[in-house]
Amino acid sequence: SKELIMLLSKSIISFPGFGIGDFSLDNVAISIGDFAVFWYGVIITLGIVTAFLYVIFRGKYESVSFDSILDIGLWTVVCGVAGARLYYVAFQWDMFKDNLIEILNIRGGGLGFYGGIIGGMLGLIIGCKVRGQKILPFLDVAGGAVLIGQGIGRWGNFVNSEAFGCNTNLPWGMTSPKIAAYIARHSEETMGAVMDPSLPVHPTFFYESLWCAIGLLVFCYVMKKRKFDGQMFLFYLGWNGFGRMLIEGLRTDSLMIGPFRISQLLGALMFIFAVCAFGAAMKFLKSEKKPEWLGIFVETEKGKLVSEGKWDYKNNCEKAEVSEEKTETEEAENGNDN
């Protein structure tokens, strides 16, 4: 409704430590009658599009064809959004159990990051299988893309005055009427900390965005020196898991399971898994029984052909070979006719 649009259309934010007083952010990018497009959605979309462009750019160097990116990207985005929503609904079931149709109202908010990662990975794997694309090289490229999309997307939380942490006296602490109201109406048990509505809070959205930006720089450096396909995706899991394990400890709006923050637990598991998997892979690389798949596909003959756009996925052979076979067949048919 128009009343709801007006209620959500403004965020007033200040940074007292920097001497920055209240400044207003217009949350609505476009409004047509009762329909509004919020900047939160625009920023999330910008993150997805930028990540997609990175995959297109990087994919050509990693034996990931443009056609594969289009097909697999659609699977990844659709499954990622569905997974993010289902993850949130699963841990906030009381909000939806009496009105199941509300589950489909994604514009009303409520997406879980880890659900998006799980759903996106599932979609990526399905897309790779359907397309006949090597999964591990695609996962490596996807690791950098997620860092980009995640880093940009977090600024949507800033516009909404959400994803903030506990009170802080650091210079970059932020506050707003929306933040103060949230703190005032939630209990210490719900937020996991004793909070004062009148004091600034940690801008944890910015911490995560900065962590992703630093991670992307490290990612691009290590990418050139990686030892096996899948290593960069393990890097992403470890980097993101370690960062969220720390940053989520400051959050006051985390999904909880008992006294524990779910994102912290999953972050710790991601970090441990990444470290153990990397260690195991490096051990196999040094052994005499190195698995055939544990290498770098783009350095193989087929991988080079894929990168050069010379591989025919449908016929599972080099495109030039198909042309030569067709020419020979045509010549034979012409000879018979003569």
CSV table of C-alpha atoms in Angstrom, one decimal:
chain,number,residue,atom,x,y,z
A,1,SER,CA,0.0,0.0,0.0
A,2,LYS,CA,1.0,3.7,-0.3
A,3,GLU,CA,1.2,3.9,3.5
A,4,LEU,CA,3.7,1.0,3.6
A,5,ILE,CA,5.7,2.6,0.9
A,6,MET,CA,5.9,5.8,2.8
A,7,LEU,CA,6.9,4.0,6.0
A,8,LEU,CA,9.7,2.2,4.3
A,9,SER,CA,10.8,4.9,1.9
A,10,LYS,CA,13.3,6.7,4.3
A,11,SER,CA,16.2,5.7,6.4
A,12,ILE,CA,17.9,8.3,8.7
A,13,ILE,CA,21.4,7.3,9.6
A,14,SER,CA,24.2,9.1,11.5
A,15,PHE,CA,27.8,8.4,12.5
A,16,PRO,CA,28.3,10.4,15.7
A,17,GLY,CA,32.0,9.5,16.0
A,18,PHE,CA,32.8,11.1,12.7
A,19,GLY,CA,30.6,14.1,13.5
A,20,ILE,CA,28.2,13.2,10.8
A,21,GLY,CA,24.6,14.1,11.8
A,22,ASP,CA,21.4,12.6,10.5
A,23,PHE,CA,21.3,12.2,6.8
A,24,SER,CA,18.4,10.7,4.9
A,25,LEU,CA,18.5,7.8,2.5
A,26,ASP,CA,15.6,7.3,0.1
A,27,ASN,CA,14.9,3.6,0.1
A,28,VAL,CA,12.6,3.7,-3.0
A,29,ALA,CA,14.3,3.7,-6.3
A,30,ILE,CA,11.1,3.7,-8.4
A,31,SER,CA,7.5,4.1,-7.3
A,32,ILE,CA,4.5,3.6,-9.6
A,33,GLY,CA,1.2,3.8,-7.7
A,34,ASP,CA,1.2,1.1,-5.0
A,35,PHE,CA,4.2,-0.7,-6.5
A,36,ALA,CA,7.7,0.3,-5.4
A,37,VAL,CA,11.1,-0.9,-6.4
A,38,PHE,CA,13.4,-0.5,-3.4
A,39,TRP,CA,17.1,0.3,-3.5
A,40,TYR,CA,17.8,-2.9,-1.6
A,41,GLY,CA,16.5,-4.9,-4.5
A,42,VAL,CA,18.4,-2.8,-7.0
A,43,ILE,CA,21.7,-3.2,-5.1
A,44,ILE,CA,21.2,-7.0,-4.8
A,45,THR,CA,20.5,-7.1,-8.5
A,46,LEU,CA,23.6,-5.0,-9.2
A,47,GLY,CA,25.6,-7.5,-7.1
A,48,ILE,CA,24.3,-10.5,-9.2
A,49,VAL,CA,24.9,-8.7,-12.5
A,50,THR,CA,28.4,-7.7,-11.6
A,51,ALA,CA,29.2,-11.3,-10.4
A,52,PHE,CA,27.8,-12.6,-13.6
A,53,LEU,CA,30.0,-10.3,-15.7
A,54,TYR,CA,33.0,-11.5,-13.7
A,55,VAL,CA,32.2,-15.1,-14.5
A,56,ILE,CA,32.0,-14.2,-18.2
A,57,PHE,CA,35.3,-12.4,-18.0
A,58,ARG,CA,37.2,-15.0,-16.0
A,59,GLY,CA,35.5,-18.0,-17.6
A,60,LYS,CA,37.2,-17.7,-20.9
A,61,TYR,CA,40.5,-18.3,-19.1
A,62,GLU,CA,39.3,-21.3,-17.2
A,63,SER,CA,37.7,-23.5,-19.9
A,64,VAL,CA,34.2,-22.2,-19.1
A,65,SER,CA,32.4,-21.3,-22.4
A,66,PHE,CA,30.0,-18.3,-22.7
A,67,ASP,CA,27.1,-20.6,-23.6
A,68,SER,CA,27.7,-22.7,-20.5
A,69,ILE,CA,27.7,-19.6,-18.3
A,70,LEU,CA,24.3,-18.5,-19.6
A,71,ASP,CA,22.7,-21.9,-19.1
A,72,ILE,CA,24.4,-22.7,-15.7
A,73,GLY,CA,24.0,-19.1,-14.5
A,74,LEU,CA,20.2,-19.4,-14.8
A,75,TRP,CA,20.1,-22.6,-12.8
A,76,THR,CA,22.4,-21.0,-10.2
A,77,VAL,CA,20.4,-17.8,-9.7
A,78,VAL,CA,17.0,-19.5,-9.6
A,79,CYS,CA,18.1,-22.2,-7.1
A,80,GLY,CA,20.1,-19.7,-5.1
A,81,VAL,CA,17.1,-17.4,-4.5
A,82,ALA,CA,14.9,-20.3,-3.7
A,83,GLY,CA,17.4,-21.8,-1.3
A,84,ALA,CA,17.9,-18.4,0.4
A,85,ARG,CA,14.2,-18.0,1.0
A,86,LEU,CA,13.6,-21.6,2.1
A,87,TYR,CA,16.5,-21.3,4.6
A,88,TYR,CA,15.0,-18.2,6.1
A,89,VAL,CA,11.5,-19.7,6.3
A,90,ALA,CA,12.8,-22.9,7.9
A,91,PHE,CA,14.3,-21.0,10.8
A,92,GLN,CA,11.4,-18.5,11.1
A,93,TRP,CA,8.6,-21.0,10.6
A,94,ASP,CA,6.4,-19.4,13.2
A,95,MET,CA,6.1,-16.3,11.0
A,96,PHE,CA,4.8,-18.4,8.0
A,97,LYS,CA,3.0,-21.4,9.3
A,98,ASP,CA,-0.4,-19.7,9.5
A,99,ASN,CA,0.0,-18.0,6.1
A,100,LEU,CA,1.9,-20.2,3.7
A,101,ILE,CA,1.3,-18.0,0.7
A,102,GLU,CA,3.5,-15.4,2.4
A,103,ILE,CA,6.5,-17.6,1.7
A,104,LEU,CA,6.4,-16.5,-1.9
A,105,ASN,CA,6.5,-12.8,-0.9
A,106,ILE,CA,10.2,-12.3,-1.3
A,107,ARG,CA,9.7,-8.6,-1.7
A,108,GLY,CA,8.7,-8.5,1.9
A,109,GLY,CA,12.2,-9.5,3.0
A,110,GLY,CA,13.7,-12.6,4.4
A,111,LEU,CA,16.6,-14.3,2.6
A,112,GLY,CA,19.2,-16.5,4.3
A,113,PHE,CA,22.8,-16.2,3.0
A,114,TYR,CA,23.8,-19.8,3.6
A,115,GLY,CA,20.6,-21.0,2.0
A,116,GLY,CA,21.5,-19.0,-1.1
A,117,ILE,CA,25.0,-20.6,-1.2
A,118,ILE,CA,23.6,-24.1,-0.8
A,119,GLY,CA,20.8,-23.6,-3.4
A,120,GLY,CA,23.2,-21.9,-5.8
A,121,MET,CA,25.7,-24.7,-5.5
A,122,LEU,CA,22.9,-27.2,-6.2
A,123,GLY,CA,21.8,-25.3,-9.2
A,124,LEU,CA,25.4,-24.9,-10.4
A,125,ILE,CA,26.0,-28.7,-10.2
A,126,ILE,CA,22.7,-29.5,-12.0
A,127,GLY,CA,23.5,-26.9,-14.7
A,128,CYS,CA,27.0,-28.3,-15.2
A,129,LYS,CA,25.7,-31.9,-15.5
A,130,VAL,CA,23.0,-30.8,-18.0
A,131,ARG,CA,25.5,-28.8,-20.0
A,132,GLY,CA,28.4,-31.2,-19.8
A,133,GLN,CA,30.6,-28.6,-18.1
A,134,LYS,CA,33.5,-29.5,-15.8
A,135,ILE,CA,32.2,-28.6,-12.3
A,136,LEU,CA,35.4,-27.8,-10.4
A,137,PRO,CA,36.7,-25.1,-12.8
A,138,PHE,CA,33.3,-23.5,-12.8
A,139,LEU,CA,33.2,-23.6,-9.0
A,140,ASP,CA,36.6,-21.8,-8.9
A,141,VAL,CA,35.2,-19.0,-11.1
A,142,ALA,CA,32.0,-18.9,-9.0
A,143,GLY,CA,34.1,-18.4,-5.8
A,144,GLY,CA,35.3,-15.0,-7.0
A,145,ALA,CA,31.8,-14.1,-8.3
A,146,VAL,CA,30.2,-14.8,-4.9
A,147,LEU,CA,32.8,-12.6,-3.2
A,148,ILE,CA,31.8,-9.7,-5.6
A,149,GLY,CA,28.0,-10.3,-5.3
A,150,GLN,CA,28.2,-10.7,-1.5
A,151,GLY,CA,30.4,-7.6,-1.0
A,152,ILE,CA,28.1,-5.4,-3.1
A,153,GLY,CA,24.8,-6.9,-1.8
A,154,ARG,CA,25.7,-6.0,1.8
A,155,TRP,CA,25.2,-2.3,1.0
A,156,GLY,CA,21.5,-3.1,0.6
A,157,ASN,CA,21.5,-3.7,4.3
A,158,PHE,CA,23.0,-0.3,4.9
A,159,VAL,CA,20.2,1.3,3.0
A,160,ASN,CA,17.7,-0.6,5.1
A,161,SER,CA,19.5,0.1,8.4
A,162,GLU,CA,19.8,-3.6,9.1
A,163,ALA,CA,22.5,-6.3,9.6
A,164,PHE,CA,24.1,-4.2,12.3
A,165,GLY,CA,26.0,-5.3,15.4
A,166,CYS,CA,26.1,-4.6,19.1
A,167,ASN,CA,26.9,-1.3,20.7
A,168,THR,CA,30.4,0.2,20.1
A,169,ASN,CA,32.3,3.4,20.9
A,170,LEU,CA,34.5,3.1,17.8
A,171,PRO,CA,34.5,6.2,15.5
A,172,TRP,CA,32.6,4.4,12.8
A,173,GLY,CA,29.7,3.3,15.0
A,174,MET,CA,26.4,4.1,13.3
A,175,THR,CA,22.8,4.7,14.6
A,176,SER,CA,19.4,5.5,13.3
A,177,PRO,CA,15.8,5.7,14.6
A,178,LYS,CA,15.1,2.3,12.9
A,179,ILE,CA,18.1,0.7,14.7
A,180,ALA,CA,17.1,2.3,18.0
A,181,ALA,CA,13.5,1.0,17.6
A,182,TYR,CA,14.7,-2.5,16.8
A,183,ILE,CA,16.9,-2.6,19.9
A,184,ALA,CA,14.1,-1.2,22.1
A,185,ARG,CA,11.6,-3.9,21.1
A,186,HIS,CA,13.8,-6.9,21.3
A,187,SER,CA,15.1,-8.7,24.4
A,188,GLU,CA,18.6,-9.4,25.4
A,189,GLU,CA,18.1,-13.1,24.7
A,190,THR,CA,16.9,-12.4,21.2
A,191,MET,CA,19.8,-10.1,20.3
A,192,GLY,CA,22.4,-12.1,22.2
A,193,ALA,CA,23.8,-9.0,24.0
A,194,VAL,CA,22.9,-6.2,26.3
A,195,MET,CA,22.0,-3.3,24.1
A,196,ASP,CA,21.4,0.5,24.6
A,197,PRO,CA,19.2,2.0,21.9
A,198,SER,CA,20.8,5.4,22.4
A,199,LEU,CA,24.3,4.3,21.6
A,200,PRO,CA,25.9,3.6,18.1
A,201,VAL,CA,26.3,0.0,16.8
A,202,HIS,CA,28.9,-1.9,14.8
A,203,PRO,CA,28.2,-1.5,11.0
A,204,THR,CA,28.7,-5.2,10.4
A,205,PHE,CA,27.3,-4.9,6.9
A,206,PHE,CA,30.4,-2.9,6.1
A,207,TYR,CA,32.8,-5.3,7.9
A,208,GLU,CA,31.5,-8.1,5.7
A,209,SER,CA,31.7,-6.0,2.5
A,210,LEU,CA,35.3,-5.0,3.3
A,211,TRP,CA,36.2,-8.6,4.2
A,212,CYS,CA,34.9,-9.7,0.7
A,213,ALA,CA,36.8,-6.9,-1.0
A,214,ILE,CA,40.1,-8.0,0.7
A,215,GLY,CA,39.2,-11.6,-0.1
A,216,LEU,CA,38.7,-10.8,-3.7
A,217,LEU,CA,42.2,-9.3,-4.0
A,218,VAL,CA,43.8,-12.3,-2.3
A,219,PHE,CA,41.6,-14.6,-4.5
A,220,CYS,CA,42.9,-13.0,-7.7
A,221,TYR,CA,46.5,-13.3,-6.6
A,222,VAL,CA,46.2,-17.0,-5.5
A,223,MET,CA,44.2,-17.8,-8.6
A,224,LYS,CA,47.3,-17.5,-10.7
A,225,LYS,CA,49.3,-19.8,-8.5
A,226,ARG,CA,46.6,-22.5,-7.7
A,227,LYS,CA,47.6,-26.1,-7.8
A,228,PHE,CA,44.3,-27.8,-8.7
A,229,ASP,CA,40.8,-27.1,-9.8
A,230,GLY,CA,38.5,-26.5,-6.9
A,231,GLN,CA,41.2,-24.8,-4.8
A,232,MET,CA,39.8,-21.4,-5.3
A,233,PHE,CA,36.3,-22.5,-4.3
A,234,LEU,CA,37.9,-24.0,-1.1
A,235,PHE,CA,39.6,-20.6,-0.6
A,236,TYR,CA,36.2,-18.9,-0.8
A,237,LEU,CA,34.6,-21.3,1.7
A,238,GLY,CA,37.5,-20.9,4.1
A,239,TRP,CA,37.7,-17.1,3.7
A,240,ASN,CA,34.0,-16.5,4.0
A,241,GLY,CA,33.5,-19.0,6.8
A,242,PHE,CA,36.3,-17.5,8.9
A,243,GLY,CA,35.0,-14.0,8.3
A,244,ARG,CA,31.4,-14.7,9.1
A,245,MET,CA,32.4,-16.8,12.1
A,246,LEU,CA,33.9,-13.6,13.6
A,247,ILE,CA,31.5,-10.9,12.2
A,248,GLU,CA,28.3,-12.8,13.1
A,249,GLY,CA,29.5,-12.8,16.7
A,250,LEU,CA,28.7,-9.0,16.7
A,251,ARG,CA,25.3,-9.3,15.0
A,252,THR,CA,22.1,-8.8,16.9
A,253,ASP,CA,19.7,-10.1,14.3
A,254,SER,CA,21.1,-13.5,13.6
A,255,LEU,CA,19.0,-16.6,13.1
A,256,MET,CA,19.5,-18.7,16.2
A,257,ILE,CA,19.4,-22.4,17.1
A,258,GLY,CA,19.1,-22.5,20.9
A,259,PRO,CA,21.9,-20.1,22.3
A,260,PHE,CA,24.0,-20.4,19.1
A,261,ARG,CA,24.1,-18.2,16.0
A,262,ILE,CA,23.5,-20.5,13.0
A,263,SER,CA,25.7,-18.4,10.7
A,264,GLN,CA,28.6,-18.7,13.2
A,265,LEU,CA,28.3,-22.4,13.4
A,266,LEU,CA,28.1,-22.8,9.6
A,267,GLY,CA,30.9,-20.4,9.1
A,268,ALA,CA,33.1,-22.5,11.5
A,269,LEU,CA,32.2,-25.7,9.7
A,270,MET,CA,32.9,-24.1,6.3
A,271,PHE,CA,36.3,-23.0,7.5
A,272,ILE,CA,37.2,-26.4,9.0
A,273,PHE,CA,36.0,-28.2,5.9
A,274,ALA,CA,38.0,-26.0,3.5
A,275,VAL,CA,41.2,-26.4,5.5
A,276,CYS,CA,40.9,-30.2,5.7
A,277,ALA,CA,39.9,-30.5,2.1
A,278,PHE,CA,42.8,-28.4,1.0
A,279,GLY,CA,45.2,-30.4,3.1
A,280,ALA,CA,43.9,-33.7,1.7
A,281,ALA,CA,44.1,-32.4,-1.9
A,282,MET,CA,47.7,-31.3,-1.4
A,283,LYS,CA,48.6,-34.7,0.1
A,284,PHE,CA,47.1,-36.5,-2.9
A,285,LEU,CA,49.0,-34.1,-5.3
A,286,LYS,CA,52.3,-35.2,-3.7
A,287,SER,CA,51.5,-38.9,-3.8
A,288,GLU,CA,52.1,-41.4,-6.6
A,289,LYS,CA,48.3,-42.1,-6.7
A,290,LYS,CA,47.2,-38.7,-7.8
A,291,PRO,CA,43.6,-38.8,-8.9
A,292,GLU,CA,43.0,-38.0,-12.6
A,293,TRP,CA,40.6,-35.2,-11.8
A,294,LEU,CA,43.0,-33.5,-9.4
A,295,GLY,CA,44.7,-31.1,-11.7
A,296,ILE,CA,44.0,-27.9,-13.7
A,297,PHE,CA,41.7,-28.6,-16.6
A,298,VAL,CA,42.5,-25.5,-18.6
A,299,GLU,CA,46.1,-26.8,-19.0
A,300,THR,CA,44.9,-30.0,-20.7
A,301,GLU,CA,44.4,-30.3,-24.5
A,302,LYS,CA,40.6,-30.4,-24.2
A,303,GLY,CA,40.7,-27.5,-21.7
A,304,LYS,CA,42.6,-25.3,-24.1
A,305,LEU,CA,40.1,-26.2,-26.9
A,306,VAL,CA,37.2,-25.2,-24.6
A,307,SER,CA,38.8,-21.9,-23.8
A,308,GLU,CA,39.4,-21.2,-27.5
A,309,GLY,CA,35.7,-22.0,-28.2
A,310,LYS,CA,36.8,-25.0,-30.4
A,311,TRP,CA,35.0,-27.8,-28.4
A,312,ASP,CA,31.7,-29.3,-29.5
A,313,TYR,CA,29.9,-30.2,-26.3
A,314,LYS,CA,27.0,-32.0,-28.2
A,315,ASN,CA,29.3,-34.3,-30.1
A,316,ASN,CA,32.0,-34.3,-27.4
A,317,CYS,CA,34.9,-33.6,-29.8
A,318,GLU,CA,36.8,-30.8,-31.4
A,319,LYS,CA,34.7,-28.6,-33.6
A,320,ALA,CA,37.2,-28.8,-36.4
A,321,GLU,CA,36.9,-32.6,-36.4
A,322,VAL,CA,33.2,-32.3,-37.0
A,323,SER,CA,33.7,-30.1,-40.0
A,324,GLU,CA,36.4,-32.4,-41.5
A,325,GLU,CA,34.1,-35.4,-41.0
A,326,LYS,CA,31.2,-33.6,-42.6
A,327,THR,CA,33.4,-32.6,-45.6
A,328,GLU,CA,34.6,-36.1,-46.1
A,329,THR,CA,31.1,-37.5,-46.0
A,330,GLU,CA,29.9,-34.9,-48.5
A,331,GLU,CA,32.8,-35.7,-50.8
A,332,ALA,CA,32.0,-39.4,-50.6
A,333,GLU,CA,28.4,-38.8,-51.4
A,334,ASN,CA,29.3,-36.6,-54.4
A,335,GLY,CA,31.7,-39.3,-55.7
A,336,ASN,CA,28.9,-41.9,-55.5
A,337,ASP,CA,26.5,-39.6,-57.4
A,338,ASN,CA,29.1,-39.2,-60.1
